[in-house]
mmCIF file of C-alpha atoms in Angstrom:
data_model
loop_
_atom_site.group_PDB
_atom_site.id
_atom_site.type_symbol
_atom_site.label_atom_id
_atom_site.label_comp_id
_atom_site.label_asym_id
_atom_site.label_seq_id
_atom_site.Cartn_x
_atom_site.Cartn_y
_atom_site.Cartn_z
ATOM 1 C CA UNK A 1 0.000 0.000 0.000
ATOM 2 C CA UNK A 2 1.391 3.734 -0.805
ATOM 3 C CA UNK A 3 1.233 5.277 2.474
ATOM 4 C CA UNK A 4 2.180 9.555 3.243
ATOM 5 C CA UNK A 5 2.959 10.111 6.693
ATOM 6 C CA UNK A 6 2.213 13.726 8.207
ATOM 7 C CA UNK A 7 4.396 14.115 11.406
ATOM 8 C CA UNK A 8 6.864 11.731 10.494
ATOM 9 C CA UNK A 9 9.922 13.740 12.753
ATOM 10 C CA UNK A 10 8.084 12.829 15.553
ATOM 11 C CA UNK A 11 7.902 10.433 18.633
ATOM 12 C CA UNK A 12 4.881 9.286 17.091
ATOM 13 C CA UNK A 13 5.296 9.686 13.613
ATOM 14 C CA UNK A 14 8.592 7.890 13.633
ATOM 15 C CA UNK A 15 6.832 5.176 15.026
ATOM 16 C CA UNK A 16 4.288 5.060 12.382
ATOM 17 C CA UNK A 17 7.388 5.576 9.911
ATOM 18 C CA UNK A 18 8.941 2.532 11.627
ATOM 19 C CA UNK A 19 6.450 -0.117 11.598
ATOM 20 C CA UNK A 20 4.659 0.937 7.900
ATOM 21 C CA UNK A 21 8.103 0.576 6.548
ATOM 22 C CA UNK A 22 8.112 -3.083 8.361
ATOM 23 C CA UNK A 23 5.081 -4.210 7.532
ATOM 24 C CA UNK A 24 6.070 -3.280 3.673
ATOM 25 C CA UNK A 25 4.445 -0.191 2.573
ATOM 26 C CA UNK A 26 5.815 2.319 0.124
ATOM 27 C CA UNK A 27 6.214 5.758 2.276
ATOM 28 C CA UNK A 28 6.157 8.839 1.446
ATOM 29 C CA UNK A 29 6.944 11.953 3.912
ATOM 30 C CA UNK A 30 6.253 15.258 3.813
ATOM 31 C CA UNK A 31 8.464 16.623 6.223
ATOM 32 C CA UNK A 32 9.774 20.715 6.415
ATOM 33 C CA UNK A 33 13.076 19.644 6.887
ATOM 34 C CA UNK A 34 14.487 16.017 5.326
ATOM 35 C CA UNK A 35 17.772 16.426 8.022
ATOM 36 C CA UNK A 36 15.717 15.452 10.519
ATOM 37 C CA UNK A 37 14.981 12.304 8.949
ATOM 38 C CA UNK A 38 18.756 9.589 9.354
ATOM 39 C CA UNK A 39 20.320 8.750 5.872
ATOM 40 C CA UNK A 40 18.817 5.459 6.336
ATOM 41 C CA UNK A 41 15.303 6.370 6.716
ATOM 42 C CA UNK A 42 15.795 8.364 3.445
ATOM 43 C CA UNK A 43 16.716 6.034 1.200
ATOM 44 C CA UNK A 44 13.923 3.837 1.958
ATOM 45 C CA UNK A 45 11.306 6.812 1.757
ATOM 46 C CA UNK A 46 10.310 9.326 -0.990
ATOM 47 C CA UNK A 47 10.803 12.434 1.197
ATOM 48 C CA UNK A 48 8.732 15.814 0.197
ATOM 49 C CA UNK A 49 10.073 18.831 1.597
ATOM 50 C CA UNK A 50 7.099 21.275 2.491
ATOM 51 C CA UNK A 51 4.295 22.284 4.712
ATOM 52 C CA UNK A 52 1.120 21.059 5.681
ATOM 53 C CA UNK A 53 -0.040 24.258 5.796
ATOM 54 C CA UNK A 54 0.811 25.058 2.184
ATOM 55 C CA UNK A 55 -1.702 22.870 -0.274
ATOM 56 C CA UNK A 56 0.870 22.505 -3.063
ATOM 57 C CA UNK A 57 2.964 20.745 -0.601
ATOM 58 C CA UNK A 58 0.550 18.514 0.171
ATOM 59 C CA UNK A 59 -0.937 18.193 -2.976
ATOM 60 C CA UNK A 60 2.720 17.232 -4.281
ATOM 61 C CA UNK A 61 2.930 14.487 -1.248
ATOM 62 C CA UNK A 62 -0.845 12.588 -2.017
ATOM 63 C CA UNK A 63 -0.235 12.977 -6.146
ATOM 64 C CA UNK A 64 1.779 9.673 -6.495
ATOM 65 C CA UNK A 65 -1.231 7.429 -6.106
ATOM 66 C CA UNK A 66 -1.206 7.654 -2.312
ATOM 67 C CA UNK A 67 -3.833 4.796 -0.910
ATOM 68 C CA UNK A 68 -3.848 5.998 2.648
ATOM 69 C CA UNK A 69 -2.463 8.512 5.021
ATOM 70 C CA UNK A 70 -0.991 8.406 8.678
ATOM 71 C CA UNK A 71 -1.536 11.923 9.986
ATOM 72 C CA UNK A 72 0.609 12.132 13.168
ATOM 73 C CA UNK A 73 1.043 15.661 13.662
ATOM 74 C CA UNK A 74 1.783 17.269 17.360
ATOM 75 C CA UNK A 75 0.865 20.546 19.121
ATOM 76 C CA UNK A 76 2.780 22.130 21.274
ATOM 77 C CA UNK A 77 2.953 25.929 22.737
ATOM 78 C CA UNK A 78 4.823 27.739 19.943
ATOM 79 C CA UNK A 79 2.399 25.997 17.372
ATOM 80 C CA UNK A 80 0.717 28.183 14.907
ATOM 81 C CA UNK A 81 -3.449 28.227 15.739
ATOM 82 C CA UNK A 82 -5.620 25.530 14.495
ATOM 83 C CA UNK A 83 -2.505 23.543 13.031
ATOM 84 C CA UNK A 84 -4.027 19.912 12.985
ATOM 85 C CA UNK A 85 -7.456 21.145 11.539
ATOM 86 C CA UNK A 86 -5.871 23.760 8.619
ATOM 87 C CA UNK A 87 -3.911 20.425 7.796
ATOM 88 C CA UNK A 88 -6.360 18.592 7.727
ATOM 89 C CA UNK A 89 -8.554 20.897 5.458
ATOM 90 C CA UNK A 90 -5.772 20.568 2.790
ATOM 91 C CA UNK A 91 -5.529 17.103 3.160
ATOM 92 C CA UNK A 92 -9.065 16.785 2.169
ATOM 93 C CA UNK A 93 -9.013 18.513 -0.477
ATOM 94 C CA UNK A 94 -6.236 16.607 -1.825
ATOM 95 C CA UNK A 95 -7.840 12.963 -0.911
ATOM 96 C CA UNK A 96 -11.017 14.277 -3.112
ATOM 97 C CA UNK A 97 -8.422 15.493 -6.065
ATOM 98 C CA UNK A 98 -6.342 12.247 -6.048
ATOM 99 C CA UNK A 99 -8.898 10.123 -5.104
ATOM 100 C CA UNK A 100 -7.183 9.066 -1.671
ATOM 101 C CA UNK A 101 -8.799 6.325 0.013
ATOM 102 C CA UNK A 102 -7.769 6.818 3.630
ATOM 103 C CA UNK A 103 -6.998 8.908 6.545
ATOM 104 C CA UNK A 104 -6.162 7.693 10.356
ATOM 105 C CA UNK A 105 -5.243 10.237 12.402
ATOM 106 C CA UNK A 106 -4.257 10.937 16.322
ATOM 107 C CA UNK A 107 -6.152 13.201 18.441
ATOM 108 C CA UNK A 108 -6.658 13.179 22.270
ATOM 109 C CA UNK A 109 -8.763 11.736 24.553
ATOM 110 C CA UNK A 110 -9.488 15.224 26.180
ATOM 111 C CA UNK A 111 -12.359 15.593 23.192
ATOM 112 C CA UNK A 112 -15.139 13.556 24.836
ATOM 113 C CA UNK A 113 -17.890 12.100 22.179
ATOM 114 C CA UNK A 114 -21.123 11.243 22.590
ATOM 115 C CA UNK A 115 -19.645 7.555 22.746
ATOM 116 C CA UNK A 116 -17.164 8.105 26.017
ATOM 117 C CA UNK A 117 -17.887 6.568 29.305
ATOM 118 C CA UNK A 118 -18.309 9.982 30.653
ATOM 119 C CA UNK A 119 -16.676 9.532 34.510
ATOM 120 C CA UNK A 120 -15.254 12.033 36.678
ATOM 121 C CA UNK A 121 -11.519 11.088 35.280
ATOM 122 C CA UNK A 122 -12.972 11.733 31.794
ATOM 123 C CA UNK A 123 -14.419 15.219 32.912
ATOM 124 C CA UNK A 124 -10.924 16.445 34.879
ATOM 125 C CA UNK A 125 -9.054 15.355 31.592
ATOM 126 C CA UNK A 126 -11.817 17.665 29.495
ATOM 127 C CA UNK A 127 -11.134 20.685 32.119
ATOM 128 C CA UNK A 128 -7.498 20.204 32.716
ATOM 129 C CA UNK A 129 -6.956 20.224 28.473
ATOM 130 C CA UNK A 130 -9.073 23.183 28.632
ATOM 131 C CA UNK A 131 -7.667 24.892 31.338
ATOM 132 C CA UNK A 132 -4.077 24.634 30.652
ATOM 133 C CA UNK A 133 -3.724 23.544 26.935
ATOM 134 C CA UNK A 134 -6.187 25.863 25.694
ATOM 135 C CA UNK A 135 -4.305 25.853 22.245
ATOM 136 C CA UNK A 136 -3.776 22.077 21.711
ATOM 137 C CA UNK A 137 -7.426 21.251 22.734
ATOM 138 C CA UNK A 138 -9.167 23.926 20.151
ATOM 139 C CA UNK A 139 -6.987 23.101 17.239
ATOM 140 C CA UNK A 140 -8.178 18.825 17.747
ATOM 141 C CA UNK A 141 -11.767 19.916 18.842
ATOM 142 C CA UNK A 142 -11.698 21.992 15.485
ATOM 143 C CA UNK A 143 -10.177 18.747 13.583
ATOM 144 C CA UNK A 144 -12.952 16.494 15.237
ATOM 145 C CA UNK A 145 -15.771 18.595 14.100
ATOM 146 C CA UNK A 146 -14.060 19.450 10.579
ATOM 147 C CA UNK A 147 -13.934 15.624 10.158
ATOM 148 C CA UNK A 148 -17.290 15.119 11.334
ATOM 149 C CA UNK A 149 -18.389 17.406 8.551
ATOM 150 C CA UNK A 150 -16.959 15.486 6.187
ATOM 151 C CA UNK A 151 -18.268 11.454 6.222
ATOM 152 C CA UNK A 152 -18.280 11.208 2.823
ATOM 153 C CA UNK A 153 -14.043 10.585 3.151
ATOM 154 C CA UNK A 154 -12.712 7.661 5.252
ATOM 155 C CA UNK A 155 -11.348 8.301 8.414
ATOM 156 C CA UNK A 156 -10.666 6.853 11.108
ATOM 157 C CA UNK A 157 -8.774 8.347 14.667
ATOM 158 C CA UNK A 158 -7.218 7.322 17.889
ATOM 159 C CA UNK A 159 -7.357 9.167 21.328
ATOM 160 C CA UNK A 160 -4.335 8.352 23.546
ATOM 161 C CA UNK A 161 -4.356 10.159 27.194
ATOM 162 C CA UNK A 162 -0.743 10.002 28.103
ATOM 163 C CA UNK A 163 2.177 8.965 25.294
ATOM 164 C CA UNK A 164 5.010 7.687 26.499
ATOM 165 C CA UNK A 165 7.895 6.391 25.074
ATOM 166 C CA UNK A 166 7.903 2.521 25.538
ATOM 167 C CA UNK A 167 8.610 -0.482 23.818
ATOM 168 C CA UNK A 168 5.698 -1.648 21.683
ATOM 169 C CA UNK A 169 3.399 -4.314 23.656
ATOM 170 C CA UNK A 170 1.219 -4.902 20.906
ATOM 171 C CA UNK A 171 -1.825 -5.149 23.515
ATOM 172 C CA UNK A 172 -4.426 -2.533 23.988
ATOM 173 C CA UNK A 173 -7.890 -1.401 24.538
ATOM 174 C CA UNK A 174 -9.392 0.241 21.657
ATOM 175 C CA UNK A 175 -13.108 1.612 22.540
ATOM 176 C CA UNK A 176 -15.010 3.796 24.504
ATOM 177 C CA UNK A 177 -14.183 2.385 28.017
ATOM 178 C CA UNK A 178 -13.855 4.319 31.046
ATOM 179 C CA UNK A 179 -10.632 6.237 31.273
ATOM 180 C CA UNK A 180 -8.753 8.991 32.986
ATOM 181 C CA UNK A 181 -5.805 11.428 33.007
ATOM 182 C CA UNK A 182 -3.720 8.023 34.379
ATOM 183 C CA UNK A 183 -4.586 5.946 31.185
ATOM 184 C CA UNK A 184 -1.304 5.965 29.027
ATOM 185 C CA UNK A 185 -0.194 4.301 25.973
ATOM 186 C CA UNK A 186 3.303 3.807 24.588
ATOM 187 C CA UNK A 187 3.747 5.862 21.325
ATOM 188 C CA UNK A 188 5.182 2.289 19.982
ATOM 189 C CA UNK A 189 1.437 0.796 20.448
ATOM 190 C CA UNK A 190 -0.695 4.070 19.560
ATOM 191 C CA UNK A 191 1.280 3.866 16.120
ATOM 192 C CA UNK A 192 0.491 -0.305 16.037
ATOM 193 C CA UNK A 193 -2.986 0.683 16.394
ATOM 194 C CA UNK A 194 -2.771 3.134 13.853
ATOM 195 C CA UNK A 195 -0.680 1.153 11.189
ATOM 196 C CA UNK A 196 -3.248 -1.458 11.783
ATOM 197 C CA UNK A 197 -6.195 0.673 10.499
ATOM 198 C CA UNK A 198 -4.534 0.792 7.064
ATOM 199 C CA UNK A 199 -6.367 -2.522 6.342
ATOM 200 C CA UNK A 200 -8.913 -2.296 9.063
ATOM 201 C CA UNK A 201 -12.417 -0.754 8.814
ATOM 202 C CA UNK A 202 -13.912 -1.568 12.182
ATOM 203 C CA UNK A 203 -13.506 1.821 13.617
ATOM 204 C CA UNK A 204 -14.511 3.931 10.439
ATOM 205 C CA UNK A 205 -15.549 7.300 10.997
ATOM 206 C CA UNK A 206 -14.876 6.856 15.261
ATOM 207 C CA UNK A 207 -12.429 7.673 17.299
ATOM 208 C CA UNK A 208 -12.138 5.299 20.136
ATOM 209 C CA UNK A 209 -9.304 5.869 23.367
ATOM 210 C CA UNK A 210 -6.624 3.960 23.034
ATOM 211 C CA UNK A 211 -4.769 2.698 26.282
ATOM 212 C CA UNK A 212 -3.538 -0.319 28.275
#
């Protein structure tokens, strides 16, 4: 399967990188930088040097007869507003251009859904993400409802609480069980999960927590 990877310089995204390259897909990256991908990654990748933000650069990285993507993007602090969900939006319009069949992406478990076991952990994860990453949880609430929008294009997501890096397990709980600000998931397993929905349906258009 031809596979683009959004994110790939990071914990996650090199995981996804890692294990789609192992399990045999052709990759290809968009990346701002390719020096922050090793020589070795490089030669086994086609490697786009752009922006997410930008739709020719993503056009260029879906325009190669890209099946699916792995969107594994991160927000911190110094992130520019909305940065998941503008992706996202260009991504779109690309998988309607190109005809792309696929996109699993990672967003948080502070978004409750209708679906969530709605507990008293799940409600101090909501108002801590609120409270104190004001910027992170607008840009995925923005994503979810952008992708909600838009059912006509297969998605599929995963909301880890706490990432850590670990190694992979390769057992989980994917769903909409009970969970807190304790749940955690290695960023080896998240990126199983993930890698896993190239070929899996079950969880189209959802976005069940992911933890141990």
């Amino acid at each position: 399967m031809k596979v683009t990877i959004f994110g790939a310089t990071g914990a996650l995204g090199a995981e996804c990188l890692k294990q789609s390259l192992e399990a045999g897909h052709e990759i290809t990256v968009l990346v701002r930088s390719a020096a922050k991908l090793s020589e070795s990654v490089r030669n086994h990748v086609t490697c786009i040097e752009g922006d997410g933000l930008d739709p020719a650069s993503v056009a260029t990285a879906l325009s190669n007869g890209a099946d699916a993507i792995l969107f594994a993007i991160g927000v911190d602090k110094h992130s520019p507003e909305d940065l998941c969900a503008d992706v996202t939006k260009n991504i779109f319009s690309s998988m309607r251009e190109y005809d792309v069949g696929k996109f699993i992406w990672c967003g948080g478990g502070s978004n409750l859904l209708k679906e969530d076991q709605v507990t008293f952990g799940a409600k101090f994860v909501e108002f801590f993400a609120n409270t104190f990453l004001g910027l992170r949880q607008r840009d995925k609430t923005h994503q979810l409802e952008f992708l909600h929008e838009n059912l006509d294009l297969n998605w599929i997501g995963v909301r880890p609480l706490q990432m850590r890096t670990g190694a992979m397990k390769g057992e989980y709980r994917l769903g909409f069980n009970k969970f807190s600000g304790m749940s955690v998931i290695h960023f080896a397993d998240c990126a199983h999960a993930m890698v896993g929905m190239l070929g899996d349906d079950t969880w189209l258009h959802k976005a069940p927590i992911i933890q141990y």
